[in-house]
mmCIF file of C-alpha atoms in Angstrom:
data_model
loop_
_atom_site.group_PDB
_atom_site.id
_atom_site.type_symbol
_atom_site.label_atom_id
_atom_site.label_comp_id
_atom_site.label_asym_id
_atom_site.label_seq_id
_atom_site.Cartn_x
_atom_site.Cartn_y
_atom_site.Cartn_z
ATOM 1 C CA ASP A 1 -15.678 -2.454 -11.306
ATOM 2 C CA ALA A 2 -16.133 -2.183 -7.554
ATOM 3 C CA ARG A 3 -14.003 0.576 -6.090
ATOM 4 C CA VAL A 4 -12.987 2.261 -2.985
ATOM 5 C CA THR A 5 -14.131 5.832 -2.849
ATOM 6 C CA GLN A 6 -12.296 8.558 -0.938
ATOM 7 C CA THR A 7 -13.306 12.109 -0.354
ATOM 8 C CA PRO A 8 -12.111 14.817 -0.697
ATOM 9 C CA ARG A 9 -9.484 14.138 -3.366
ATOM 10 C CA HIS A 10 -7.590 17.223 -2.317
ATOM 11 C CA LYS A 11 -7.563 19.323 0.817
ATOM 12 C CA VAL A 12 -5.648 22.448 1.598
ATOM 13 C CA THR A 13 -6.122 23.702 5.212
ATOM 14 C CA GLU A 14 -4.448 25.953 7.634
ATOM 15 C CA MET A 15 -2.372 24.700 10.494
ATOM 16 C CA GLY A 16 -4.539 24.047 13.515
ATOM 17 C CA GLN A 17 -7.660 23.230 11.601
ATOM 18 C CA GLU A 18 -9.606 19.942 11.763
ATOM 19 C CA VAL A 19 -9.439 17.712 8.837
ATOM 20 C CA THR A 20 -11.767 14.787 8.129
ATOM 21 C CA MET A 21 -11.121 12.262 5.383
ATOM 22 C CA ARG A 22 -13.765 9.766 4.367
ATOM 23 C CA CYS A 23 -13.707 6.364 2.802
ATOM 24 C CA GLN A 24 -16.394 4.135 1.351
ATOM 25 C CA PRO A 25 -14.986 0.581 1.186
ATOM 26 C CA ILE A 26 -16.106 -2.022 -1.238
ATOM 27 C CA LEU A 27 -19.460 -3.562 -0.260
ATOM 28 C CA GLY A 28 -18.784 -6.822 1.509
ATOM 29 C CA HIS A 29 -15.165 -6.166 2.369
ATOM 30 C CA ASN A 30 -14.652 -6.728 6.063
ATOM 31 C CA THR A 31 -11.141 -5.173 6.554
ATOM 32 C CA VAL A 32 -10.364 -1.488 6.023
ATOM 33 C CA PHE A 33 -6.938 0.070 6.204
ATOM 34 C CA TRP A 34 -5.732 3.616 6.402
ATOM 35 C CA TYR A 35 -2.233 4.281 4.960
ATOM 36 C CA ARG A 36 -0.288 7.503 4.568
ATOM 37 C CA GLN A 37 2.282 8.035 1.720
ATOM 38 C CA THR A 38 5.182 10.359 2.198
ATOM 39 C CA MET A 39 8.385 10.775 0.183
ATOM 40 C CA MET A 40 10.555 9.862 3.301
ATOM 41 C CA GLN A 41 8.518 7.036 4.691
ATOM 42 C CA GLY A 42 6.737 5.506 1.671
ATOM 43 C CA LEU A 43 3.433 3.831 2.602
ATOM 44 C CA GLU A 44 2.895 3.727 6.355
ATOM 45 C CA LEU A 45 0.006 1.871 8.043
ATOM 46 C CA LEU A 46 -1.936 4.225 10.298
ATOM 47 C CA ALA A 47 -4.867 2.071 11.378
ATOM 48 C CA TYR A 48 -7.081 -0.806 10.383
ATOM 49 C CA PHE A 49 -10.495 -2.243 11.108
ATOM 50 C CA ARG A 50 -11.982 -5.664 10.769
ATOM 51 C CA ASN A 51 -15.783 -5.991 10.830
ATOM 52 C CA ARG A 52 -15.836 -2.288 11.862
ATOM 53 C CA ALA A 53 -13.771 -2.940 15.025
ATOM 54 C CA PRO A 54 -10.436 -1.134 15.376
ATOM 55 C CA LEU A 55 -7.606 -3.757 15.441
ATOM 56 C CA ASP A 56 -4.501 -1.614 15.434
ATOM 57 C CA ASP A 57 -3.936 2.148 15.393
ATOM 58 C CA SER A 58 -0.372 2.086 16.612
ATOM 59 C CA GLY A 59 0.810 3.867 13.507
ATOM 60 C CA MET A 60 -1.167 7.020 14.255
ATOM 61 C CA PRO A 61 -0.075 9.966 16.453
ATOM 62 C CA LYS A 62 -2.628 9.372 19.163
ATOM 63 C CA ASP A 63 -2.821 12.942 20.295
ATOM 64 C CA ARG A 64 -4.105 14.367 17.023
ATOM 65 C CA PHE A 65 -5.348 11.466 14.883
ATOM 66 C CA SER A 66 -8.462 9.385 15.256
ATOM 67 C CA ALA A 67 -10.033 6.708 12.978
ATOM 68 C CA GLU A 68 -13.538 5.439 13.179
ATOM 69 C CA MET A 69 -15.919 3.186 11.290
ATOM 70 C CA PRO A 70 -19.398 4.352 12.149
ATOM 71 C CA ASP A 71 -20.940 1.857 9.797
ATOM 72 C CA ALA A 72 -19.914 -0.748 7.225
ATOM 73 C CA THR A 73 -20.083 1.797 4.360
ATOM 74 C CA LEU A 74 -18.020 4.582 5.938
ATOM 75 C CA ALA A 75 -14.562 4.890 7.483
ATOM 76 C CA THR A 76 -13.190 8.273 8.671
ATOM 77 C CA LEU A 77 -9.799 9.535 9.483
ATOM 78 C CA LYS A 78 -9.663 12.825 11.516
ATOM 79 C CA ILE A 79 -6.748 15.081 12.314
ATOM 80 C CA GLN A 80 -7.239 17.751 14.987
ATOM 81 C CA PRO A 81 -5.319 19.996 15.046
ATOM 82 C CA SER A 82 -3.508 19.530 11.755
ATOM 83 C CA GLU A 83 0.106 20.399 11.363
ATOM 84 C CA PRO A 84 2.302 21.000 8.263
ATOM 85 C CA ARG A 85 4.140 17.714 8.814
ATOM 86 C CA ASP A 86 0.766 15.953 8.270
ATOM 87 C CA SER A 87 0.935 16.930 4.608
ATOM 88 C CA ALA A 88 0.849 13.671 2.639
ATOM 89 C CA VAL A 89 -1.402 11.457 0.582
ATOM 90 C CA TYR A 90 -3.774 9.382 2.688
ATOM 91 C CA PHE A 91 -5.052 6.132 1.216
ATOM 92 C CA CYS A 92 -7.898 3.914 2.333
ATOM 93 C CA ALA A 93 -7.892 0.281 1.286
ATOM 94 C CA SER A 94 -10.355 -2.520 1.734
ATOM 95 C CA GLY A 95 -10.316 -6.328 1.373
ATOM 96 C CA LEU A 96 -11.318 -9.783 2.556
ATOM 97 C CA PRO A 97 -7.964 -11.218 3.908
ATOM 98 C CA LEU A 98 -9.427 -14.423 5.204
ATOM 99 C CA THR A 99 -10.147 -15.526 1.655
ATOM 100 C CA ARG A 100 -6.399 -15.630 1.246
ATOM 101 C CA SER A 101 -6.682 -13.053 -1.448
ATOM 102 C CA TYR A 102 -4.545 -10.250 -0.191
ATOM 103 C CA GLY A 103 -5.121 -7.984 -3.198
ATOM 104 C CA TYR A 104 -6.502 -5.167 -1.154
ATOM 105 C CA THR A 105 -8.159 -2.505 -3.205
ATOM 106 C CA PHE A 106 -6.962 1.050 -2.601
ATOM 107 C CA GLY A 107 -8.793 4.275 -3.196
ATOM 108 C CA SER A 108 -7.363 7.141 -5.182
ATOM 109 C CA GLY A 109 -6.264 8.868 -2.049
ATOM 110 C CA THR A 110 -6.769 12.288 -0.344
ATOM 111 C CA ARG A 111 -3.918 14.717 -0.927
ATOM 112 C CA LEU A 112 -3.608 16.814 2.186
ATOM 113 C CA THR A 113 -1.694 20.053 2.332
ATOM 114 C CA VAL A 114 -1.407 21.847 5.706
ATOM 115 C CA VAL A 115 -0.011 25.441 5.361
ATOM 116 C CA ASP B 1 13.418 -0.085 11.400
ATOM 117 C CA GLN B 2 12.305 -0.933 7.909
ATOM 118 C CA GLN B 3 11.235 -4.494 7.497
ATOM 119 C CA VAL B 4 10.694 -4.288 3.761
ATOM 120 C CA LYS B 5 13.345 -2.561 1.737
ATOM 121 C CA GLN B 6 13.432 -1.606 -1.941
ATOM 122 C CA ASN B 7 17.019 -0.215 -2.317
ATOM 123 C CA SER B 8 16.569 1.065 -5.790
ATOM 124 C CA PRO B 9 14.542 4.269 -5.873
ATOM 125 C CA SER B 10 14.437 4.217 -9.678
ATOM 126 C CA LEU B 11 15.077 2.073 -12.694
ATOM 127 C CA SER B 12 15.172 2.829 -16.448
ATOM 128 C CA VAL B 13 14.682 0.081 -19.033
ATOM 129 C CA GLN B 14 14.319 0.055 -22.801
ATOM 130 C CA GLU B 15 10.975 -1.081 -24.195
ATOM 131 C CA GLY B 16 11.017 -4.778 -24.960
ATOM 132 C CA ARG B 17 13.737 -5.548 -22.482
ATOM 133 C CA ILE B 18 13.375 -7.250 -19.047
ATOM 134 C CA SER B 19 12.750 -5.124 -15.950
ATOM 135 C CA ILE B 20 13.823 -6.600 -12.639
ATOM 136 C CA LEU B 21 12.679 -4.942 -9.509
ATOM 137 C CA ASN B 22 14.142 -6.187 -6.155
ATOM 138 C CA CYS B 23 12.931 -6.281 -2.617
ATOM 139 C CA ASP B 24 14.484 -7.474 0.632
ATOM 140 C CA TYR B 25 12.835 -8.155 3.909
ATOM 141 C CA THR B 26 14.049 -8.772 7.472
ATOM 142 C CA ASN B 27 11.082 -10.246 9.257
ATOM 143 C CA SER B 28 11.321 -14.045 8.983
ATOM 144 C CA MET B 29 7.623 -14.370 9.974
ATOM 145 C CA PHE B 30 6.568 -12.807 6.734
ATOM 146 C CA ASP B 31 4.873 -15.539 4.646
ATOM 147 C CA TYR B 32 2.993 -13.681 1.927
ATOM 148 C CA PHE B 33 4.340 -11.202 -0.487
ATOM 149 C CA LEU B 34 2.745 -8.824 -2.993
ATOM 150 C CA TRP B 35 3.697 -6.345 -5.607
ATOM 151 C CA TYR B 36 1.561 -3.216 -6.205
ATOM 152 C CA LYS B 37 1.782 -0.791 -9.086
ATOM 153 C CA LYS B 38 1.058 2.889 -8.674
ATOM 154 C CA TYR B 39 0.395 5.518 -11.307
ATOM 155 C CA PRO B 40 0.501 9.254 -10.389
ATOM 156 C CA ALA B 41 -2.629 10.549 -8.688
ATOM 157 C CA GLU B 42 -4.013 7.032 -8.307
ATOM 158 C CA GLY B 43 -4.006 4.513 -5.527
ATOM 159 C CA PRO B 44 -1.817 1.447 -5.707
ATOM 160 C CA THR B 45 -3.192 -1.525 -7.642
ATOM 161 C CA PHE B 46 -2.441 -5.089 -6.848
ATOM 162 C CA LEU B 47 -0.280 -6.746 -9.426
ATOM 163 C CA ILE B 48 0.877 -10.195 -8.317
ATOM 164 C CA SER B 49 1.489 -12.192 -5.032
ATOM 165 C CA ILE B 50 3.414 -15.183 -3.837
ATOM 166 C CA SER B 51 3.054 -17.404 -0.827
ATOM 167 C CA SER B 52 6.111 -18.570 1.118
ATOM 168 C CA ILE B 53 5.402 -22.116 0.113
ATOM 169 C CA LYS B 54 6.314 -21.250 -3.470
ATOM 170 C CA ASP B 55 9.366 -19.788 -5.083
ATOM 171 C CA LYS B 56 7.817 -18.599 -8.248
ATOM 172 C CA ASN B 57 4.535 -17.225 -9.516
ATOM 173 C CA GLU B 58 3.714 -16.130 -13.007
ATOM 174 C CA ASP B 59 1.021 -13.985 -14.466
ATOM 175 C CA GLY B 60 1.417 -13.108 -18.122
ATOM 176 C CA ARG B 61 4.368 -10.835 -18.496
ATOM 177 C CA PHE B 62 4.836 -10.613 -14.694
ATOM 178 C CA THR B 63 6.788 -13.112 -12.659
ATOM 179 C CA VAL B 64 7.668 -12.984 -8.985
ATOM 180 C CA PHE B 65 10.513 -14.981 -7.566
ATOM 181 C CA LEU B 66 10.997 -15.627 -3.851
ATOM 182 C CA ASN B 67 14.256 -16.703 -2.238
ATOM 183 C CA LYS B 68 13.368 -17.356 1.422
ATOM 184 C CA SER B 69 16.885 -18.123 2.617
ATOM 185 C CA ALA B 70 18.092 -14.747 1.285
ATOM 186 C CA LYS B 71 14.880 -13.009 2.341
ATOM 187 C CA HIS B 72 14.689 -11.625 -1.158
ATOM 188 C CA LEU B 73 12.077 -11.291 -3.839
ATOM 189 C CA SER B 74 12.057 -9.939 -7.332
ATOM 190 C CA LEU B 75 9.510 -8.917 -9.893
ATOM 191 C CA HIS B 76 10.349 -9.633 -13.582
ATOM 192 C CA ILE B 77 8.493 -7.886 -16.355
ATOM 193 C CA VAL B 78 9.103 -9.306 -19.774
ATOM 194 C CA PRO B 79 8.837 -7.716 -22.247
ATOM 195 C CA SER B 80 8.671 -4.228 -20.665
ATOM 196 C CA GLN B 81 6.195 -1.775 -22.145
ATOM 197 C CA PRO B 82 5.895 2.017 -21.785
ATOM 198 C CA GLY B 83 2.577 1.471 -20.010
ATOM 199 C CA ASP B 84 4.533 -0.297 -17.290
ATOM 200 C CA SER B 85 6.173 3.006 -16.243
ATOM 201 C CA ALA B 86 4.916 3.445 -12.642
ATOM 202 C CA VAL B 87 6.125 3.144 -9.018
ATOM 203 C CA TYR B 88 6.229 -0.515 -7.894
ATOM 204 C CA PHE B 89 5.755 -1.342 -4.266
ATOM 205 C CA CYS B 90 6.727 -4.506 -2.593
ATOM 206 C CA ALA B 91 4.667 -5.567 0.416
ATOM 207 C CA ALA B 92 4.783 -8.387 2.957
ATOM 208 C CA SER B 93 2.470 -9.928 5.428
ATOM 209 C CA ASP B 94 2.622 -12.246 8.480
ATOM 210 C CA SER B 95 -0.561 -14.243 8.228
ATOM 211 C CA GLY B 96 0.219 -16.119 11.400
ATOM 212 C CA ALA B 97 -0.257 -12.892 13.285
ATOM 213 C CA GLY B 98 -3.827 -12.898 12.224
ATOM 214 C CA SER B 99 -3.850 -9.240 11.202
ATOM 215 C CA TYR B 100 -3.170 -9.648 7.464
ATOM 216 C CA GLN B 101 -1.813 -6.126 7.441
ATOM 217 C CA LEU B 102 0.759 -5.252 4.745
ATOM 218 C CA THR B 103 4.131 -3.794 5.345
ATOM 219 C CA PHE B 104 5.291 -1.822 2.318
ATOM 220 C CA GLY B 105 8.650 -0.908 0.957
ATOM 221 C CA LYS B 106 9.310 2.678 -0.241
ATOM 222 C CA GLY B 107 8.790 1.860 -3.840
ATOM 223 C CA THR B 108 10.804 1.794 -7.118
ATOM 224 C CA LYS B 109 9.966 4.076 -9.905
ATOM 225 C CA LEU B 110 10.207 2.215 -13.223
ATOM 226 C CA SER B 111 10.608 4.197 -16.463
ATOM 227 C CA VAL B 112 10.249 2.227 -19.667
ATOM 228 C CA ILE B 113 11.836 4.062 -22.527
ATOM 229 C CA PRO B 114 10.240 3.709 -25.949
#
């Protein structure tokens, strides 16, 4: 089965450090999303790309978060500097929405803990 | 302002009985709705969807009902099985906006008791 691969699965870091999370979307999928899951907010959309172009990153704290897609096989989410409130599970998802099949495929997530 | 609401954080059901998970939305532009299931330490997996031109969609034990006038949808699982124990997320999309992004509810944790 095709899958979305996220690395690392777990990350513990100290406040102020840079964190980079990576995602390999399913080959051929043209849309990539970054979501964050917290107990309080549920699944929040942070940013998404279509055909590698950023379409919306309004869900991200602009001063510390950045999302890029350097090529079709890699999406990155970077936090610099990290803060304890960034502790959450970060999910990447990919799909082909224009096929009217909205069943985006999610990765297993990166659990981030900032101490 | 939460546009997709799942007001029940948890639900317990006996094995073999029906599970009904509810979801309300406020954005009248939403025209496509999905349910995802999530097990611990895994990402959400797509379960079933429904377009606003329909009021029901069925896939095996899973049926989603949509009431557009009430801005309400529900997921029925019949019969419920212990393996259905998971967190269920309702999601909605406004395809007219061209973004196809999904807005999620906070989830309902379903526990199916053997």
